Amino acid sequence: MGLTDKLTFHNGIGIPQVGLGVYKVSNEEVYDNVLSALQLGYRHIDTASFYENEEGVGKAIRDSGIPREELFITSKVWNDEQGFTNALEAFYRSLNKLGLDYLDLYLVHWPVPDLYKDTWRALEKIYEEKKVRAIGVSNFLSHHLDDLLRTANEKPVINQVELHPRLSQEEVRLYCKKNDILVEAWAPLGKGQYLDDPVLQEIAAKHGKTPAQVILRWELQSGIVIIPKSSRQERQKENADIFDFSLTDEEMERIDGMNANERLGIHPDEFDY
Ligand code: NAD
């Protein structure tokens, strides 16, 4: 059990269940950040054109010396890059910046109204052309998925949404489960804001773990892909050290009970696209 453990998409491709997120890490800082994670054994990196750090991520990947096929690299098409032609161009821009000849996963970052279906056609094209091993979405609610599935040729393999103990996303998780779409948590640590919660503190003390590790373990046992971010190597290590303990059913239920439908980010239907 560890950082190379994978969940499998409906198209048969595996994704390491734990990865590293690099939102808000500058292009300069991200090089050391990604190299340190790869040295610790991380094999899955989550970036996006919006993060403006794809060049640094790519350089770290190359300098790590790790064979490309052992890595899982995700990027995303941003809101002002949507539509069929724009999204195709955006994909190749990301690929060039990363210095790669294929991506493992490419996501529609947000469901931009009136555009996300055209964007999806572009993702289907690059998937058919084998430039990406899997395509998915992010910040899609059930109604967006319903709408997309009505006309799509390819079903998304994953939906990356804000998810943490205060926002457990029951509804979208159920929808995705029924449709064989994996769920991936962004802000899996709730951006570090809930670590003093007494329930998490108590469970952490019982296992000799930290509240951050308990949250990540709860997500892992819930079958969710996680991409915690940390720029500090000791925390990257801590966030990966979650394979040597298990939460009981009762502990899982107590953390489920922390849900308050509390968003740290924007509601997808209220985003000012
Ligand atoms: P996160 O929940 O991963 O929290 C990261 C923060 O938690 C860090 O900046 C640090 O302050 C703290 N932290 C990390 N490890 C810790 C530890 N062990 N102990 C205590 N504090 C710790 O939040 P995030 O970075 O917003 O989300 C993770 C990733 O998800 C991003 O980096 C990005 O790749 C992705 N993301 C995607 C979207 C989207 O719209 N698809 C939006 C936001 C983030």
PDB file of N, CA and C in Angstrom, residues 126-223:
ATOM      1  N   ILE A 126      -8.812  14.828 -28.802  1.00  0.00           N
ATOM      2  CA  ILE A 126      -7.423  14.527 -28.399  1.00  0.00           C
ATOM      3  C   ILE A 126      -7.331  13.134 -27.761  1.00  0.00           C
ATOM      4  N   TYR A 127      -8.446  12.706 -27.151  1.00  0.00           N
ATOM      5  CA  TYR A 127      -8.474  11.344 -26.593  1.00  0.00           C
ATOM      6  C   TYR A 127      -8.439  10.312 -27.720  1.00  0.00           C
ATOM      7  N   GLU A 128      -9.266  10.549 -28.750  1.00  0.00           N
ATOM      8  CA  GLU A 128      -9.264   9.628 -29.903  1.00  0.00           C
ATOM      9  C   GLU A 128      -7.895   9.583 -30.558  1.00  0.00           C
ATOM     10  N   GLU A 129      -7.225  10.719 -30.561  1.00  0.00           N
ATOM     11  CA  GLU A 129      -5.892  10.791 -31.192  1.00  0.00           C
ATOM     12  C   GLU A 129      -4.782  10.310 -30.260  1.00  0.00           C
ATOM     13  N   LYS A 130      -5.174   9.818 -29.084  1.00  0.00           N
ATOM     14  CA  LYS A 130      -4.242   9.236 -28.108  1.00  0.00           C
ATOM     15  C   LYS A 130      -3.194  10.227 -27.610  1.00  0.00           C
ATOM     16  N   LYS A 131      -3.585  11.488 -27.534  1.00  0.00           N
ATOM     17  CA  LYS A 131      -2.696  12.503 -26.966  1.00  0.00           C
ATOM     18  C   LYS A 131      -2.905  12.584 -25.457  1.00  0.00           C
ATOM     19  N   VAL A 132      -3.980  11.968 -24.985  1.00  0.00           N
ATOM     20  CA  VAL A 132      -4.294  11.948 -23.558  1.00  0.00           C
ATOM     21  C   VAL A 132      -4.918  10.588 -23.255  1.00  0.00           C
ATOM     22  N   ARG A 133      -4.548  10.020 -22.096  1.00  0.00           N
ATOM     23  CA  ARG A 133      -5.016   8.655 -21.798  1.00  0.00           C
ATOM     24  C   ARG A 133      -6.413   8.623 -21.202  1.00  0.00           C
ATOM     25  N   ALA A 134      -6.867   9.792 -20.685  1.00  0.00           N
ATOM     26  CA  ALA A 134      -8.212   9.845 -20.104  1.00  0.00           C
ATOM     27  C   ALA A 134      -8.661  11.296 -20.052  1.00  0.00           C
ATOM     28  N   ILE A 135      -9.977  11.503 -20.167  1.00  0.00           N
ATOM     29  CA  ILE A 135     -10.514  12.875 -20.115  1.00  0.00           C
ATOM     30  C   ILE A 135     -11.623  12.952 -19.062  1.00  0.00           C
ATOM     31  N   GLY A 136     -11.671  14.119 -18.405  1.00  0.00           N
ATOM     32  CA  GLY A 136     -12.642  14.270 -17.333  1.00  0.00           C
ATOM     33  C   GLY A 136     -13.043  15.719 -17.137  1.00  0.00           C
ATOM     34  N   VAL A 137     -13.740  15.954 -16.046  1.00  0.00           N
ATOM     35  CA  VAL A 137     -14.272  17.291 -15.778  1.00  0.00           C
ATOM     36  C   VAL A 137     -13.944  17.692 -14.347  1.00  0.00           C
ATOM     37  N   SER A 138     -14.206  18.962 -14.061  1.00  0.00           N
ATOM     38  CA  SER A 138     -13.969  19.473 -12.711  1.00  0.00           C
ATOM     39  C   SER A 138     -15.060  20.496 -12.393  1.00  0.00           C
ATOM     40  N   ASN A 139     -15.491  20.480 -11.166  1.00  0.00           N
ATOM     41  CA  ASN A 139     -16.514  21.426 -10.683  1.00  0.00           C
ATOM     42  C   ASN A 139     -17.849  21.254 -11.397  1.00  0.00           C
ATOM     43  N   PHE A 140     -18.118  20.040 -11.881  1.00  0.00           N
ATOM     44  CA  PHE A 140     -19.401  19.765 -12.509  1.00  0.00           C
ATOM     45  C   PHE A 140     -20.391  19.296 -11.442  1.00  0.00           C
ATOM     46  N   LEU A 141     -21.580  19.887 -11.459  1.00  0.00           N
ATOM     47  CA  LEU A 141     -22.687  19.421 -10.624  1.00  0.00           C
ATOM     48  C   LEU A 141     -23.427  18.333 -11.409  1.00  0.00           C
ATOM     49  N   SER A 142     -24.359  17.659 -10.728  1.00  0.00           N
ATOM     50  CA  SER A 142     -25.084  16.569 -11.426  1.00  0.00           C
ATOM     51  C   SER A 142     -25.783  17.076 -12.681  1.00  0.00           C
ATOM     52  N   HIS A 143     -26.333  18.287 -12.618  1.00  0.00           N
ATOM     53  CA  HIS A 143     -27.079  18.766 -13.797  1.00  0.00           C
ATOM     54  C   HIS A 143     -26.145  19.020 -14.984  1.00  0.00           C
ATOM     55  N   HIS A 144     -24.885  19.432 -14.703  1.00  0.00           N
ATOM     56  CA  HIS A 144     -23.929  19.593 -15.814  1.00  0.00           C
ATOM     57  C   HIS A 144     -23.579  18.227 -16.411  1.00  0.00           C
ATOM     58  N   LEU A 145     -23.384  17.246 -15.531  1.00  0.00           N
ATOM     59  CA  LEU A 145     -23.036  15.902 -16.008  1.00  0.00           C
ATOM     60  C   LEU A 145     -24.182  15.310 -16.822  1.00  0.00           C
ATOM     61  N   ASP A 146     -25.403  15.493 -16.327  1.00  0.00           N
ATOM     62  CA  ASP A 146     -26.587  15.009 -17.047  1.00  0.00           C
ATOM     63  C   ASP A 146     -26.623  15.578 -18.447  1.00  0.00           C
ATOM     64  N   ASP A 147     -26.404  16.873 -18.520  1.00  0.00           N
ATOM     65  CA  ASP A 147     -26.448  17.586 -19.783  1.00  0.00           C
ATOM     66  C   ASP A 147     -25.347  17.075 -20.723  1.00  0.00           C
ATOM     67  N   LEU A 148     -24.149  16.908 -20.163  1.00  0.00           N
ATOM     68  CA  LEU A 148     -23.014  16.453 -20.980  1.00  0.00           C
ATOM     69  C   LEU A 148     -23.243  15.029 -21.492  1.00  0.00           C
ATOM     70  N   LEU A 149     -23.728  14.170 -20.579  1.00  0.00           N
ATOM     71  CA  LEU A 149     -23.881  12.751 -20.946  1.00  0.00           C
ATOM     72  C   LEU A 149     -24.932  12.538 -22.031  1.00  0.00           C
ATOM     73  N   ARG A 150     -25.842  13.502 -22.153  1.00  0.00           N
ATOM     74  CA  ARG A 150     -26.891  13.369 -23.184  1.00  0.00           C
ATOM     75  C   ARG A 150     -26.297  13.337 -24.590  1.00  0.00           C
ATOM     76  N   THR A 151     -25.192  14.072 -24.805  1.00  0.00           N
ATOM     77  CA  THR A 151     -24.664  14.168 -26.176  1.00  0.00           C
ATOM     78  C   THR A 151     -23.236  13.634 -26.332  1.00  0.00           C
ATOM     79  N   ALA A 152     -22.569  13.359 -25.216  1.00  0.00           N
ATOM     80  CA  ALA A 152     -21.149  12.994 -25.314  1.00  0.00           C
ATOM     81  C   ALA A 152     -20.950  11.621 -25.951  1.00  0.00           C
ATOM     82  N   ASN A 153     -19.851  11.477 -26.682  1.00  0.00           N
ATOM     83  CA  ASN A 153     -19.460  10.147 -27.169  1.00  0.00           C
ATOM     84  C   ASN A 153     -18.666   9.415 -26.106  1.00  0.00           C
ATOM     85  N   GLU A 154     -17.844  10.181 -25.398  1.00  0.00           N
ATOM     86  CA  GLU A 154     -17.043   9.612 -24.311  1.00  0.00           C
ATOM     87  C   GLU A 154     -17.575  10.133 -22.983  1.00  0.00           C
ATOM     88  N   LYS A 155     -17.667   9.240 -22.005  1.00  0.00           N
ATOM     89  CA  LYS A 155     -18.103   9.658 -20.671  1.00  0.00           C
ATOM     90  C   LYS A 155     -16.868  10.118 -19.890  1.00  0.00           C
ATOM     91  N   PRO A 156     -16.960  11.214 -19.107  1.00  0.00           N
ATOM     92  CA  PRO A 156     -15.809  11.607 -18.282  1.00  0.00           C
ATOM     93  C   PRO A 156     -15.403  10.459 -17.358  1.00  0.00           C
ATOM     94  N   VAL A 157     -14.087  10.334 -17.113  1.00  0.00           N
ATOM     95  CA  VAL A 157     -13.632   9.264 -16.209  1.00  0.00           C
ATOM     96  C   VAL A 157     -13.661   9.726 -14.764  1.00  0.00           C
ATOM     97  N   ILE A 158     -13.636  11.060 -14.560  1.00  0.00           N
ATOM     98  CA  ILE A 158     -13.500  11.582 -13.196  1.00  0.00           C
ATOM     99  C   ILE A 158     -14.099  12.977 -13.125  1.00  0.00           C
ATOM    100  N   ASN A 159     -14.539  13.355 -11.929  1.00  0.00           N
ATOM    101  CA  ASN A 159     -15.016  14.715 -11.664  1.00  0.00           C
ATOM    102  C   ASN A 159     -14.247  15.227 -10.458  1.00  0.00           C
ATOM    103  N   GLN A 160     -13.427  16.273 -10.674  1.00  0.00           N
ATOM    104  CA  GLN A 160     -12.631  16.832  -9.568  1.00  0.00           C
ATOM    105  C   GLN A 160     -13.415  17.985  -8.942  1.00  0.00           C
ATOM    106  N   VAL A 161     -13.802  17.818  -7.683  1.00  0.00           N
ATOM    107  CA  VAL A 161     -14.641  18.825  -7.016  1.00  0.00           C
ATOM    108  C   VAL A 161     -14.055  19.176  -5.657  1.00  0.00           C
ATOM    109  N   GLU A 162     -14.457  20.339  -5.135  1.00  0.00           N
ATOM    110  CA  GLU A 162     -14.064  20.675  -3.763  1.00  0.00           C
ATOM    111  C   GLU A 162     -14.680  19.632  -2.826  1.00  0.00           C
ATOM    112  N   LEU A 163     -13.858  19.024  -1.992  1.00  0.00           N
ATOM    113  CA  LEU A 163     -14.358  17.975  -1.101  1.00  0.00           C
ATOM    114  C   LEU A 163     -13.449  17.859   0.122  1.00  0.00           C
ATOM    115  N   HIS A 164     -14.035  17.918   1.293  1.00  0.00           N
ATOM    116  CA  HIS A 164     -13.318  17.791   2.573  1.00  0.00           C
ATOM    117  C   HIS A 164     -14.374  17.497   3.634  1.00  0.00           C
ATOM    118  N   PRO A 165     -14.018  17.302   4.894  1.00  0.00           N
ATOM    119  CA  PRO A 165     -15.044  16.904   5.866  1.00  0.00           C
ATOM    120  C   PRO A 165     -16.201  17.901   6.018  1.00  0.00           C
ATOM    121  N   ARG A 166     -15.977  19.165   5.732  1.00  0.00           N
ATOM    122  CA  ARG A 166     -17.088  20.132   5.853  1.00  0.00           C
ATOM    123  C   ARG A 166     -17.919  20.240   4.570  1.00  0.00           C
ATOM    124  N   LEU A 167     -17.460  19.554   3.529  1.00  0.00           N
ATOM    125  CA  LEU A 167     -18.203  19.557   2.254  1.00  0.00           C
ATOM    126  C   LEU A 167     -18.056  18.165   1.647  1.00  0.00           C
ATOM    127  N   SER A 168     -18.924  17.255   2.086  1.00  0.00           N
ATOM    128  CA  SER A 168     -18.685  15.860   1.703  1.00  0.00           C
ATOM    129  C   SER A 168     -19.282  15.506   0.339  1.00  0.00           C
ATOM    130  N   GLN A 169     -20.065  16.397  -0.246  1.00  0.00           N
ATOM    131  CA  GLN A 169     -20.500  16.246  -1.647  1.00  0.00           C
ATOM    132  C   GLN A 169     -21.275  14.954  -1.897  1.00  0.00           C
ATOM    133  N   GLU A 170     -22.164  14.608  -0.953  1.00  0.00           N
ATOM    134  CA  GLU A 170     -22.913  13.352  -1.071  1.00  0.00           C
ATOM    135  C   GLU A 170     -23.626  13.220  -2.417  1.00  0.00           C
ATOM    136  N   GLU A 171     -24.293  14.285  -2.828  1.00  0.00           N
ATOM    137  CA  GLU A 171     -25.144  14.196  -4.004  1.00  0.00           C
ATOM    138  C   GLU A 171     -24.315  13.902  -5.269  1.00  0.00           C
ATOM    139  N   VAL A 172     -23.257  14.679  -5.456  1.00  0.00           N
ATOM    140  CA  VAL A 172     -22.461  14.481  -6.683  1.00  0.00           C
ATOM    141  C   VAL A 172     -21.710  13.142  -6.625  1.00  0.00           C
ATOM    142  N   ARG A 173     -21.340  12.724  -5.412  1.00  0.00           N
ATOM    143  CA  ARG A 173     -20.664  11.421  -5.273  1.00  0.00           C
ATOM    144  C   ARG A 173     -21.587  10.285  -5.671  1.00  0.00           C
ATOM    145  N   LEU A 174     -22.829  10.374  -5.240  1.00  0.00           N
ATOM    146  CA  LEU A 174     -23.807   9.331  -5.571  1.00  0.00           C
ATOM    147  C   LEU A 174     -24.033   9.288  -7.089  1.00  0.00           C
ATOM    148  N   TYR A 175     -24.169  10.472  -7.673  1.00  0.00           N
ATOM    149  CA  TYR A 175     -24.372  10.555  -9.117  1.00  0.00           C
ATOM    150  C   TYR A 175     -23.198   9.901  -9.857  1.00  0.00           C
ATOM    151  N   CYS A 176     -21.984  10.240  -9.411  1.00  0.00           N
ATOM    152  CA  CYS A 176     -20.788   9.726 -10.095  1.00  0.00           C
ATOM    153  C   CYS A 176     -20.683   8.213  -9.913  1.00  0.00           C
ATOM    154  N   LYS A 177     -21.000   7.745  -8.719  1.00  0.00           N
ATOM    155  CA  LYS A 177     -20.930   6.302  -8.460  1.00  0.00           C
ATOM    156  C   LYS A 177     -21.871   5.549  -9.404  1.00  0.00           C
ATOM    157  N   LYS A 178     -23.076   6.057  -9.530  1.00  0.00           N
ATOM    158  CA  LYS A 178     -24.073   5.408 -10.405  1.00  0.00           C
ATOM    159  C   LYS A 178     -23.596   5.373 -11.850  1.00  0.00           C
ATOM    160  N   ASN A 179     -22.818   6.368 -12.224  1.00  0.00           N
ATOM    161  CA  ASN A 179     -22.380   6.483 -13.624  1.00  0.00           C
ATOM    162  C   ASN A 179     -20.946   6.024 -13.847  1.00  0.00           C
ATOM    163  N   ASP A 180     -20.363   5.381 -12.829  1.00  0.00           N
ATOM    164  CA  ASP A 180     -19.010   4.847 -12.975  1.00  0.00           C
ATOM    165  C   ASP A 180     -17.973   5.938 -13.280  1.00  0.00           C
ATOM    166  N   ILE A 181     -18.135   7.071 -12.619  1.00  0.00           N
ATOM    167  CA  ILE A 181     -17.200   8.197 -12.759  1.00  0.00           C
ATOM    168  C   ILE A 181     -16.509   8.344 -11.400  1.00  0.00           C
ATOM    169  N   LEU A 182     -15.179   8.378 -11.381  1.00  0.00           N
ATOM    170  CA  LEU A 182     -14.491   8.553 -10.094  1.00  0.00           C
ATOM    171  C   LEU A 182     -14.628   9.998  -9.620  1.00  0.00           C
ATOM    172  N   VAL A 183     -14.469  10.183  -8.302  1.00  0.00           N
ATOM    173  CA  VAL A 183     -14.500  11.530  -7.723  1.00  0.00           C
ATOM    174  C   VAL A 183     -13.116  11.840  -7.182  1.00  0.00           C
ATOM    175  N   GLU A 184     -12.673  13.056  -7.450  1.00  0.00           N
ATOM    176  CA  GLU A 184     -11.364  13.520  -6.986  1.00  0.00           C
ATOM    177  C   GLU A 184     -11.595  14.766  -6.145  1.00  0.00           C
ATOM    178  N   ALA A 185     -10.915  14.840  -5.004  1.00  0.00           N
ATOM    179  CA  ALA A 185     -11.116  15.973  -4.095  1.00  0.00           C
ATOM    180  C   ALA A 185     -10.097  17.064  -4.347  1.00  0.00           C
ATOM    181  N   TRP A 186     -10.589  18.294  -4.622  1.00  0.00           N
ATOM    182  CA  TRP A 186      -9.661  19.420  -4.493  1.00  0.00           C
ATOM    183  C   TRP A 186      -9.897  20.065  -3.129  1.00  0.00           C
ATOM    184  N   ALA A 187      -8.850  20.717  -2.617  1.00  0.00           N
ATOM    185  CA  ALA A 187      -8.853  21.153  -1.214  1.00  0.00           C
ATOM    186  C   ALA A 187      -9.178  19.967  -0.290  1.00  0.00           C
ATOM    187  N   PRO A 188      -8.510  18.810  -0.507  1.00  0.00           N
ATOM    188  CA  PRO A 188      -8.823  17.635   0.322  1.00  0.00           C
ATOM    189  C   PRO A 188      -8.538  17.889   1.799  1.00  0.00           C
ATOM    190  N   LEU A 189      -7.653  18.840   2.086  1.00  0.00           N
ATOM    191  CA  LEU A 189      -7.354  19.179   3.487  1.00  0.00           C
ATOM    192  C   LEU A 189      -8.195  20.368   3.965  1.00  0.00           C
ATOM    193  N   GLY A 190      -9.169  20.768   3.158  1.00  0.00           N
ATOM    194  CA  GLY A 190      -9.932  21.965   3.519  1.00  0.00           C
ATOM    195  C   GLY A 190      -8.998  23.154   3.678  1.00  0.00           C
ATOM    196  N   LYS A 191      -7.941  23.162   2.849  1.00  0.00           N
ATOM    197  CA  LYS A 191      -6.911  24.207   2.877  1.00  0.00           C
ATOM    198  C   LYS A 191      -6.320  24.386   4.272  1.00  0.00           C
ATOM    199  N   GLY A 192      -6.359  23.345   5.068  1.00  0.00           N
ATOM    200  CA  GLY A 192      -5.741  23.383   6.405  1.00  0.00           C
ATOM    201  C   GLY A 192      -6.583  24.115   7.444  1.00  0.00           C
ATOM    202  N   GLN A 193      -7.848  24.394   7.118  1.00  0.00           N
ATOM    203  CA  GLN A 193      -8.650  25.243   8.010  1.00  0.00           C
ATOM    204  C   GLN A 193      -9.391  24.503   9.126  1.00  0.00           C
ATOM    205  N   TYR A 194      -9.464  23.185   9.024  1.00  0.00           N
ATOM    206  CA  TYR A 194     -10.296  22.466  10.003  1.00  0.00           C
ATOM    207  C   TYR A 194      -9.477  21.567  10.916  1.00  0.00           C
ATOM    208  N   LEU A 195      -8.176  21.785  10.930  1.00  0.00           N
ATOM    209  CA  LEU A 195      -7.302  20.826  11.614  1.00  0.00           C
ATOM    210  C   LEU A 195      -7.443  20.853  13.133  1.00  0.00           C
ATOM    211  N   ASP A 196      -8.064  21.926  13.660  1.00  0.00           N
ATOM    212  CA  ASP A 196      -8.254  21.957  15.125  1.00  0.00           C
ATOM    213  C   ASP A 196      -9.633  21.439  15.534  1.00  0.00           C
ATOM    214  N   ASP A 197     -10.355  20.858  14.601  1.00  0.00           N
ATOM    215  CA  ASP A 197     -11.673  20.297  14.930  1.00  0.00           C
ATOM    216  C   ASP A 197     -11.513  19.184  15.979  1.00  0.00           C
ATOM    217  N   PRO A 198     -12.324  19.216  17.060  1.00  0.00           N
ATOM    218  CA  PRO A 198     -12.153  18.237  18.146  1.00  0.00           C
ATOM    219  C   PRO A 198     -12.334  16.779  17.719  1.00  0.00           C
ATOM    220  N   VAL A 199     -13.238  16.527  16.769  1.00  0.00           N
ATOM    221  CA  VAL A 199     -13.435  15.139  16.305  1.00  0.00           C
ATOM    222  C   VAL A 199     -12.157  14.637  15.635  1.00  0.00           C
ATOM    223  N   LEU A 200     -11.592  15.466  14.763  1.00  0.00           N
ATOM    224  CA  LEU A 200     -10.364  15.071  14.062  1.00  0.00           C
ATOM    225  C   LEU A 200      -9.207  14.932  15.044  1.00  0.00           C
ATOM    226  N   GLN A 201      -9.144  15.848  15.997  1.00  0.00           N
ATOM    227  CA  GLN A 201      -8.056  15.827  16.996  1.00  0.00           C
ATOM    228  C   GLN A 201      -8.115  14.535  17.807  1.00  0.00           C
ATOM    229  N   GLU A 202      -9.333  14.171  18.203  1.00  0.00           N
ATOM    230  CA  GLU A 202      -9.494  12.980  19.041  1.00  0.00           C
ATOM    231  C   GLU A 202      -9.115  11.704  18.261  1.00  0.00           C
ATOM    232  N   ILE A 203      -9.614  11.610  17.040  1.00  0.00           N
ATOM    233  CA  ILE A 203      -9.321  10.414  16.229  1.00  0.00           C
ATOM    234  C   ILE A 203      -7.814  10.352  15.929  1.00  0.00           C
ATOM    235  N   ALA A 204      -7.235  11.508  15.648  1.00  0.00           N
ATOM    236  CA  ALA A 204      -5.798  11.563  15.342  1.00  0.00           C
ATOM    237  C   ALA A 204      -4.982  11.071  16.543  1.00  0.00           C
ATOM    238  N   ALA A 205      -5.343  11.540  17.729  1.00  0.00           N
ATOM    239  CA  ALA A 205      -4.589  11.153  18.934  1.00  0.00           C
ATOM    240  C   ALA A 205      -4.667   9.643  19.146  1.00  0.00           C
ATOM    241  N   LYS A 206      -5.849   9.072  18.872  1.00  0.00           N
ATOM    242  CA  LYS A 206      -6.043   7.635  19.064  1.00  0.00           C
ATOM    243  C   LYS A 206      -5.117   6.809  18.162  1.00  0.00           C
ATOM    244  N   HIS A 207      -4.870   7.327  16.956  1.00  0.00           N
ATOM    245  CA  HIS A 207      -4.045   6.583  16.000  1.00  0.00           C
ATOM    246  C   HIS A 207      -2.590   7.027  15.981  1.00  0.00           C
ATOM    247  N   GLY A 208      -2.251   8.021  16.793  1.00  0.00           N
ATOM    248  CA  GLY A 208      -0.884   8.552  16.756  1.00  0.00           C
ATOM    249  C   GLY A 208      -0.584   9.203  15.416  1.00  0.00           C
ATOM    250  N   LYS A 209      -1.609   9.836  14.830  1.00  0.00           N
ATOM    251  CA  LYS A 209      -1.471  10.507  13.528  1.00  0.00           C
ATOM    252  C   LYS A 209      -1.871  11.968  13.686  1.00  0.00           C
ATOM    253  N   THR A 210      -1.714  12.762  12.640  1.00  0.00           N
ATOM    254  CA  THR A 210      -2.123  14.167  12.709  1.00  0.00           C
ATOM    255  C   THR A 210      -3.538  14.305  12.140  1.00  0.00           C
ATOM    256  N   PRO A 211      -4.252  15.399  12.479  1.00  0.00           N
ATOM    257  CA  PRO A 211      -5.585  15.607  11.892  1.00  0.00           C
ATOM    258  C   PRO A 211      -5.539  15.625  10.360  1.00  0.00           C
ATOM    259  N   ALA A 212      -4.478  16.169   9.785  1.00  0.00           N
ATOM    260  CA  ALA A 212      -4.369  16.185   8.310  1.00  0.00           C
ATOM    261  C   ALA A 212      -4.354  14.751   7.776  1.00  0.00           C
ATOM    262  N   GLN A 213      -3.610  13.884   8.436  1.00  0.00           N
ATOM    263  CA  GLN A 213      -3.534  12.485   7.987  1.00  0.00           C
ATOM    264  C   GLN A 213      -4.886  11.783   8.149  1.00  0.00           C
ATOM    265  N   VAL A 214      -5.612  12.143   9.206  1.00  0.00           N
ATOM    266  CA  VAL A 214      -6.925  11.517   9.420  1.00  0.00           C
ATOM    267  C   VAL A 214      -7.895  11.930   8.310  1.00  0.00           C
ATOM    268  N   ILE A 215      -7.869  13.211   7.944  1.00  0.00           N
ATOM    269  CA  ILE A 215      -8.755  13.658   6.851  1.00  0.00           C
ATOM    270  C   ILE A 215      -8.420  12.904   5.560  1.00  0.00           C
ATOM    271  N   LEU A 216      -7.144  12.832   5.241  1.00  0.00           N
ATOM    272  CA  LEU A 216      -6.747  12.186   3.984  1.00  0.00           C
ATOM    273  C   LEU A 216      -7.099  10.701   3.996  1.00  0.00           C
ATOM    274  N   ARG A 217      -6.946  10.084   5.160  1.00  0.00           N
ATOM    275  CA  ARG A 217      -7.289   8.662   5.290  1.00  0.00           C
ATOM    276  C   ARG A 217      -8.798   8.446   5.097  1.00  0.00           C
ATOM    277  N   TRP A 218      -9.583   9.370   5.638  1.00  0.00           N
ATOM    278  CA  TRP A 218     -11.047   9.297   5.470  1.00  0.00           C
ATOM    279  C   TRP A 218     -11.400   9.346   3.975  1.00  0.00           C
ATOM    280  N   GLU A 219     -10.738  10.206   3.242  1.00  0.00           N
ATOM    281  CA  GLU A 219     -10.996  10.311   1.800  1.00  0.00           C
ATOM    282  C   GLU A 219     -10.535   9.041   1.069  1.00  0.00           C
ATOM    283  N   LEU A 220      -9.347   8.576   1.461  1.00  0.00           N
ATOM    284  CA  LEU A 220      -8.804   7.360   0.846  1.00  0.00           C
ATOM    285  C   LEU A 220      -9.780   6.196   1.026  1.00  0.00           C
ATOM    286  N   GLN A 221     -10.240   6.008   2.257  1.00  0.00           N
ATOM    287  CA  GLN A 221     -11.162   4.895   2.537  1.00  0.00           C
ATOM    288  C   GLN A 221     -12.532   5.115   1.900  1.00  0.00           C
ATOM    289  N   SER A 222     -12.850   6.351   1.522  1.00  0.00           N
ATOM    290  CA  SER A 222     -14.117   6.639   0.845  1.00  0.00           C
ATOM    291  C   SER A 222     -14.010   6.455  -0.664  1.00  0.00           C
ATOM    292  N   GLY A 223     -12.822   6.046  -1.140  1.00  0.00           N
ATOM    293  CA  GLY A 223     -12.665   5.776  -2.574  1.00  0.00           C
ATOM    294  C   GLY A 223     -12.460   7.025  -3.418  1.00  0.00           C
TER     295      GLY A 223
END
